[in-house]
XYZ file of C-alpha atoms in Angstrom:
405
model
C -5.384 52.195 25.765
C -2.760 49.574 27.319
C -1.655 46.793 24.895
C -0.886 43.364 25.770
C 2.821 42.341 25.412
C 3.963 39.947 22.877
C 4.919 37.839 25.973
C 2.046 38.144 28.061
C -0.591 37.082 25.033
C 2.083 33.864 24.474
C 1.546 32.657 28.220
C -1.843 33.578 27.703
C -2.652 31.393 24.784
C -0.698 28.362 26.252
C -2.706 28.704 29.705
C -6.142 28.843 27.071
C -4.336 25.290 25.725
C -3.908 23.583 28.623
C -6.822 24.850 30.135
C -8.357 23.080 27.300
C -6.520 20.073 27.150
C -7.841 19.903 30.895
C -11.927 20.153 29.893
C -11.573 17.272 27.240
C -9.556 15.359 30.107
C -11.974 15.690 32.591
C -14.829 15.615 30.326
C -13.781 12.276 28.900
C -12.650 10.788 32.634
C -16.131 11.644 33.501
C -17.539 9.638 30.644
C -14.817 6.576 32.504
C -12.577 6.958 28.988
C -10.317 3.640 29.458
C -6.827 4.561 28.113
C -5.247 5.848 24.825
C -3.724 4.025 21.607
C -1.170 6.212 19.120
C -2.018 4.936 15.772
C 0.535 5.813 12.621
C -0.989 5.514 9.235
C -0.232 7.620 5.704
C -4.115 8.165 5.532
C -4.826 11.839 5.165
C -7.335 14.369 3.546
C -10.835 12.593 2.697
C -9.644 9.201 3.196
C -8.422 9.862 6.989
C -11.631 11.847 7.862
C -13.692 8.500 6.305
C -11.231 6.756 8.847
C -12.092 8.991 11.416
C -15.438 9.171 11.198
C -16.486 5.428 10.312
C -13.363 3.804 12.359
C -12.209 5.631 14.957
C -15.105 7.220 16.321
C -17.340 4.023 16.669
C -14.206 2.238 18.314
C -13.486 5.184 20.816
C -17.450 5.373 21.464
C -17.966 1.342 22.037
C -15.132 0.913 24.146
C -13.978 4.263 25.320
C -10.623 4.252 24.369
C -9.057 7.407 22.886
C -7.065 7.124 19.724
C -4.122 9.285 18.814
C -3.904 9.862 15.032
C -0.881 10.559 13.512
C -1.261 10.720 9.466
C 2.307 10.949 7.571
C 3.003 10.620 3.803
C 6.785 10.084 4.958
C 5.374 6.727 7.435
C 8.426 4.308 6.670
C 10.863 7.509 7.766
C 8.768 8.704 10.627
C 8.113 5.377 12.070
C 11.945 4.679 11.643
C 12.748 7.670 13.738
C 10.247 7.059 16.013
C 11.398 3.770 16.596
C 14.900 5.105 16.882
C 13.579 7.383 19.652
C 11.807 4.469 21.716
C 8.458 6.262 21.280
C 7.194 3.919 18.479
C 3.824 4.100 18.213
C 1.151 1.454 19.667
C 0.108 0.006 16.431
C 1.715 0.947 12.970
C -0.201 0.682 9.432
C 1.960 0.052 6.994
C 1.540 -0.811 3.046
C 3.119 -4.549 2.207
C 4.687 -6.863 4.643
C 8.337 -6.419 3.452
C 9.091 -3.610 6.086
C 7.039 -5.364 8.189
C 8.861 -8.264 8.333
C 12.443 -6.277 8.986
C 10.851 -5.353 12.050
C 9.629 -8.983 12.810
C 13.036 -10.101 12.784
C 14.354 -7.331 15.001
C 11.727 -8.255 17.657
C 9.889 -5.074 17.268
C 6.654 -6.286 16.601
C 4.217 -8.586 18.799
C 2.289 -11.243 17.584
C -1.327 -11.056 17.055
C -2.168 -14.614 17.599
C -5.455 -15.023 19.393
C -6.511 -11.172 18.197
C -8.506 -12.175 15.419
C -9.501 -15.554 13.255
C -6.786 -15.569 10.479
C -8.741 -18.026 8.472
C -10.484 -15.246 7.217
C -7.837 -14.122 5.367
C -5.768 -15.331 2.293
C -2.650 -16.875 3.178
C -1.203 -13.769 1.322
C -2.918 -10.902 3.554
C -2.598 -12.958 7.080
C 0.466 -15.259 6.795
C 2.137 -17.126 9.770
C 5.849 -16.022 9.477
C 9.193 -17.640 11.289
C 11.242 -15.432 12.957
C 15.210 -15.937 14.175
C 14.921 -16.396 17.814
C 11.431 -17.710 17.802
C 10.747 -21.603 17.463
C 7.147 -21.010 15.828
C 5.777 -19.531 13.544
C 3.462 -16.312 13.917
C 1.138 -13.769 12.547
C 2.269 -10.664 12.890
C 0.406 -8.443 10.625
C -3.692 -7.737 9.952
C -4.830 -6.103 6.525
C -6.936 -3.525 7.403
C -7.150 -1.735 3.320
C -6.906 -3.918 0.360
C -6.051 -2.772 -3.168
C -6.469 -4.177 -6.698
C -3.171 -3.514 -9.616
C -2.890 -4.885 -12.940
C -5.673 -2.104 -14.373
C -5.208 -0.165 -17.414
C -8.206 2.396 -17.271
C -9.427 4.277 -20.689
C -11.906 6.636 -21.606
C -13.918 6.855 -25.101
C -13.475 4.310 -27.985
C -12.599 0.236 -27.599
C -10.934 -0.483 -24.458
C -6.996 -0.496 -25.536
C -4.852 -3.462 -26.858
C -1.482 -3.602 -27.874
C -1.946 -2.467 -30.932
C -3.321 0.722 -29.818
C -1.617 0.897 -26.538
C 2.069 1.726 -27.938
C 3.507 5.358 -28.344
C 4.509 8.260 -25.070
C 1.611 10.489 -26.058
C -0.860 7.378 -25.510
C -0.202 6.798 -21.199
C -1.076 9.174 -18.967
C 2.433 9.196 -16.073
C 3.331 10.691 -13.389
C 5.543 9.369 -11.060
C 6.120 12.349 -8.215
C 4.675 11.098 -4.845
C 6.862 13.186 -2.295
C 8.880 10.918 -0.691
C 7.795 7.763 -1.645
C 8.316 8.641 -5.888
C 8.627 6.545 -8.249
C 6.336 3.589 -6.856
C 3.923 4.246 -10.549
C 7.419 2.972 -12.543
C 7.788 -0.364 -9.782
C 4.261 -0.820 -10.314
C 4.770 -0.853 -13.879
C 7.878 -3.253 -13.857
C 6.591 -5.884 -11.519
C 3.203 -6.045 -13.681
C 5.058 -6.595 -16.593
C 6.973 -9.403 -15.803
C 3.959 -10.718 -14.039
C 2.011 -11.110 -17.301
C 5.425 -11.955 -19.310
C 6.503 -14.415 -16.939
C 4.079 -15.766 -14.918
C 3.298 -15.857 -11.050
C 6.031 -18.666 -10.305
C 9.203 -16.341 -12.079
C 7.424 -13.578 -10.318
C 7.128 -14.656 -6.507
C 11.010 -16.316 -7.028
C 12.132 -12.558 -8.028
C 9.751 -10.447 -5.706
C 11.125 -12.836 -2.506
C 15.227 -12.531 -3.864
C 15.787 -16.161 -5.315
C 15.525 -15.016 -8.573
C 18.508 -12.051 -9.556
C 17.686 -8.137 -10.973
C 20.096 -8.865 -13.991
C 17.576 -12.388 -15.238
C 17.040 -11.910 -18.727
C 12.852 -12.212 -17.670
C 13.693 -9.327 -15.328
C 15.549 -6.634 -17.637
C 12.744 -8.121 -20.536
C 10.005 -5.970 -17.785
C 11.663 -3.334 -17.585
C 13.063 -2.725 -21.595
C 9.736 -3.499 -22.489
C 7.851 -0.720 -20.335
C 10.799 1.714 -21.334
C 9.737 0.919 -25.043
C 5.823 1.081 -24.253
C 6.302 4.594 -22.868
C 9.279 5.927 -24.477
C 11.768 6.162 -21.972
C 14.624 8.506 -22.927
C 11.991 10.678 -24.369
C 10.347 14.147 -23.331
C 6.727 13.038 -22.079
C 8.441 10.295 -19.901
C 10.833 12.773 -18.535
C 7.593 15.231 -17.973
C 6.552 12.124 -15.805
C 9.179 12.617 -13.310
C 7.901 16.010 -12.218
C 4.157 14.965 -12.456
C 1.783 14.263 -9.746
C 0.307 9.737 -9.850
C -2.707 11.615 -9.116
C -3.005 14.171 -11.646
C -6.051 14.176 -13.816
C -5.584 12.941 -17.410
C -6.688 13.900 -20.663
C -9.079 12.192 -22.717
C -8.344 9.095 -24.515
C -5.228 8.939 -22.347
C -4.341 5.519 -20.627
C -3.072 5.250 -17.250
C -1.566 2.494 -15.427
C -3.244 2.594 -11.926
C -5.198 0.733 -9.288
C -8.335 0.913 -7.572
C -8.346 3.677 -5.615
C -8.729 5.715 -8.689
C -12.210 3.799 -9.550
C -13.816 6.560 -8.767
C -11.858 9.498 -10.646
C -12.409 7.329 -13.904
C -15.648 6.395 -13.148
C -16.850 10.155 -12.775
C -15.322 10.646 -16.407
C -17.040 7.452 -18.037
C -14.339 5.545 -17.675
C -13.680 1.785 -17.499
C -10.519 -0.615 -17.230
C -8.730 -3.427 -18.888
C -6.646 -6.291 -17.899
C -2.859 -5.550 -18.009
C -2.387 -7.940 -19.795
C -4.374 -7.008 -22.672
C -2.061 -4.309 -23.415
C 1.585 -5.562 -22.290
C 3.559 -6.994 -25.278
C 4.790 -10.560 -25.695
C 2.050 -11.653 -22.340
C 2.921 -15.275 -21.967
C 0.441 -18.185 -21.334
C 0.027 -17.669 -17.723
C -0.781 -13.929 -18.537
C -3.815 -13.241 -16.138
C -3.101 -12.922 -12.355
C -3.782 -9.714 -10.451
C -1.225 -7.686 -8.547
C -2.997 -6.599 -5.664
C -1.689 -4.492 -2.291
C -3.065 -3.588 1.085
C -2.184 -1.705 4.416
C -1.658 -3.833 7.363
C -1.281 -2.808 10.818
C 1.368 -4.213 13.397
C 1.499 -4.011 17.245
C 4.686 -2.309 18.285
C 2.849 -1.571 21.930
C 0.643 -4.461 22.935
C -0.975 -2.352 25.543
C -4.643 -4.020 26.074
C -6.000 -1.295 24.459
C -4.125 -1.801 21.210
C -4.868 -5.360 21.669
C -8.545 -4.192 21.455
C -8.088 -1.322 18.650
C -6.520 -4.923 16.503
C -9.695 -7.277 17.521
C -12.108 -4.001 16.261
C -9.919 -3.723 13.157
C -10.634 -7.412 12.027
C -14.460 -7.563 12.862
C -16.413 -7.974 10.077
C -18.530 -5.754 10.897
C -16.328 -3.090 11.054
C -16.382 -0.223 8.152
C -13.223 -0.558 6.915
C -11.408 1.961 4.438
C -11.959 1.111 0.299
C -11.889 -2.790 0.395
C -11.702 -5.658 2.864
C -9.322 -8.119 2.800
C -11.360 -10.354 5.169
C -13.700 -13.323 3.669
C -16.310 -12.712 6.397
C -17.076 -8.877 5.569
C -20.407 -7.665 4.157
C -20.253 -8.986 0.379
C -19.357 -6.526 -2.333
C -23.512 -6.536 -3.682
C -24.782 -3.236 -4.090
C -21.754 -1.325 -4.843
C -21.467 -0.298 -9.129
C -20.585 -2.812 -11.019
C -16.598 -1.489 -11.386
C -16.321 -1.558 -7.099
C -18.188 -4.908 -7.213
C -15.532 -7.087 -9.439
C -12.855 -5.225 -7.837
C -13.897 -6.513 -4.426
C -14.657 -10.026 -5.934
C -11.124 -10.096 -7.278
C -9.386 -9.360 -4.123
C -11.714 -11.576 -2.052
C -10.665 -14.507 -4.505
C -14.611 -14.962 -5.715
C -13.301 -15.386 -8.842
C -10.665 -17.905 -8.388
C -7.756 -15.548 -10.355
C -4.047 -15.817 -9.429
C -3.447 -12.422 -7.092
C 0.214 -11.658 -6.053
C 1.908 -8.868 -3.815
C 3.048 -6.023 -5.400
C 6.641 -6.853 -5.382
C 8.251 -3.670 -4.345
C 6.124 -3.899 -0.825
C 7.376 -7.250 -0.313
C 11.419 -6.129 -0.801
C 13.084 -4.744 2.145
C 12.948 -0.775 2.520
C 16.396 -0.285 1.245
C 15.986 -2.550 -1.910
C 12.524 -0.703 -2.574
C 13.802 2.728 -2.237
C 16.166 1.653 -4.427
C 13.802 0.493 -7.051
C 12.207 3.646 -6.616
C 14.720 5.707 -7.810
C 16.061 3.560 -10.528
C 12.529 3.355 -12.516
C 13.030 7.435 -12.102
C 16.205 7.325 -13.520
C 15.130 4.743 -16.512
C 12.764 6.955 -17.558
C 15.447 9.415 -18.399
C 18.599 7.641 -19.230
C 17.477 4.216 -20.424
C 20.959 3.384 -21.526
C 22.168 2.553 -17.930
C 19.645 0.190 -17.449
C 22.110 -2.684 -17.111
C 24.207 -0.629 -14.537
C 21.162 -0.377 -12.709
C 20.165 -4.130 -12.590
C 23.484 -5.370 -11.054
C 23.235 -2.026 -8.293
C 19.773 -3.536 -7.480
C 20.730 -7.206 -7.253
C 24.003 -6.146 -5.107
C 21.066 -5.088 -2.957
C 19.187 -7.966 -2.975
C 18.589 -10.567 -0.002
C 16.508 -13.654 0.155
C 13.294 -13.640 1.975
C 10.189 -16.012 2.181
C 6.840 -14.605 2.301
C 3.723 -16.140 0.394
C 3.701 -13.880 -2.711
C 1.304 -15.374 -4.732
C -2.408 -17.338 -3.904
C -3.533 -19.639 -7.007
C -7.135 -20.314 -6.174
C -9.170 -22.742 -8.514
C -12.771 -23.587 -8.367
């Protein structure tokens, strides 16, 4: 019996490739497909085939235009190198508008004025930002994903207070997340001074006017040291554990919404933040919220169009909407339902940008590692604090919305 080469079955298979790269062509030119749009996201796993399948595939179907996927859990690196490379993709999804707005300024991204009504969105999600070298002002970035902070969820028992909320056996951490580890600690710092200090000390320090080594600012982070016993062996167990990893029961974790429905399944429920940080001051209260927001680096008509689908109302969006003009929350439990209502601003609560997505890349990867290193050496927090501020630059982005009835 003859055998097939090593080198004759490799031409073979890339022939059986192109050969089917060719049917889905013509198949698709038949059907008078309309063009292409490369789309970069960090969805992947369940949520990207919900993307795929409630997203994508209507948009490619109503207006035949094929989209490129390309799912990374390294996105600020990848679309950096892509960039880099000149093949950036068409439209970029990226979470918090502080990266965003580094590429603003270096004229990488398009304005979507005209793409969509932006008075459907919170100043906060949708906000018309000056540029250097551009006399007006523009919007350059659409929330497609929104995402509610400031939760403390619990299992079994009264919810927690902070009484009952003190001691390293008590939270539930775990701060490895590949290459982006660490963001649990930053979420944990900037909710802490947000329910210590209030929105207005909060938006001055998440936008640079307001220095790393401020007495309100070291006051976050000694106090979340203290809360979960930095220096100790559970929070140096955190550094090697998973955000997502399940926790035990009667555990607390500091998370957001997208893990509604892991605590939900257990019986779960949440708290305010601020019922469990110590010394909350008298504007203790407001939300941290966060969101994914795309940006046109291409603006090829047909990522023009992929941006107009993405802000229809009517379209089914991933987890929660950021736009005022979506399907109302009704008829989801009753945990999903005040979640949406928060973020929507139905009921009229402070909500502010999670800091560390405001802060340029390098001053968030920064922050990244230093909550990582707190955890372990809590001593050289102060060290830390001026290596952060010699980071810091001054920006101006709308941080925080106060809404009142």
């Amino acid at each position: 019996m003859s055998r097939i080469r090593p080198r004759t079955l490799g031409i073979l298979c890339v022939c059986l490739v192109l050969l089917g790269a060719g049917v889905v062509a013509g198949v698709r030119w038949a059907q008078s497909w309309k063009g292409s749009v490369t789309l970069l996201a960090n969805w992947s796993g369940a949520e990207r085939e919900r993307f795929e399948e409630d997203v994508i595939g209507p948009f490619e179907e109503k207006y035949r235009i094929d989209v490129l996927y390309q799912g990374s859990s390294a996105l600020s690196q990848v679309l950096a190198a892509d960039v880099a490379a000149g093949s950036a993709p068409d439209v970029a999804v990226l979470p918090g508008p502080g990266e965003l707005l580094a590429y603003a300024v270096d004229g990488r991204l398009h304005p979507l004025d005209g793409l969509f009504d932006t008075g459907h969105y919170d100043e906060i999600w949708a906000p018309r930002v000056t540029v250097p070298g551009r006399a007006d002002p523009h919007t350059y970035w659409l929330p497609v994903k929104a995402g509610l902070k400031s939760m403390v969820w619990y299992t079994g028992g009264a919810p927690p207070t902070v009484e009952s909320a003190g001691g390293a056996e008590r939270w539930c951490l775990g701060m490895e997340s590949g290459a982006t580890s660490g963001w649990p600690g930053t979420d944990w710092v900037e909710d802490i001074l947000l329910q210590q200090a209030g929105p207005q000390v909060y938006e001055e320090w998440a936008n640079g006017r307001l220095a790393w080594t401020d007495p309100a600012v070291r006051r976050a982070w000694t106090t979340w040291g203290d809360l979960v016993g930095a220096g100790g062996e559970p929070a140096g167990r955190a550094l090697t554990t998973g955000y997502a990893t399940d926790c035990a029961d009667r555990r607390l974790e500091h998370q957001g919404s997208f893990r509604a429905e892991h605590w939900r399944a257990r019986g779960g429920d949440y708290v305010h933040s601020s019922e469990v940080v110590p010394g909350a001051g008298p504007d203790a209260g407001a939300w941290e919220v966060a969101g994914d927001l795309a940006a046109l680096l291409n603006p090829t008509e047909e990522a023009r169009q992929l941006i107009r689908y993405l802000a229809d109302p009517g379209t089914a969006l991933p987890a929660y909407p950021a736009n005022e003009a979506a399907a109302p929350t009704g008829g989801l439990d009753g945990t999903r339902e005040e979640i949406g209502a928060v973020l929507l601003g139905a009921q009229r609560q402070t909500r502010c940008w999670d800091a560390s997505d405001v802060m340029p890349r390098p001053l968030r990867d920064a922050f990244h590692r230093a909550v990582l290193r707190h955890l372990v050496e809590p001593e050289a927090l102060d060290t830390q604090l001026r290596e952060l501020q010699r980071l810091n630059v001054e920006r101006s982005l709308p941080v925080c919305s106060r809404r009142t009835a």
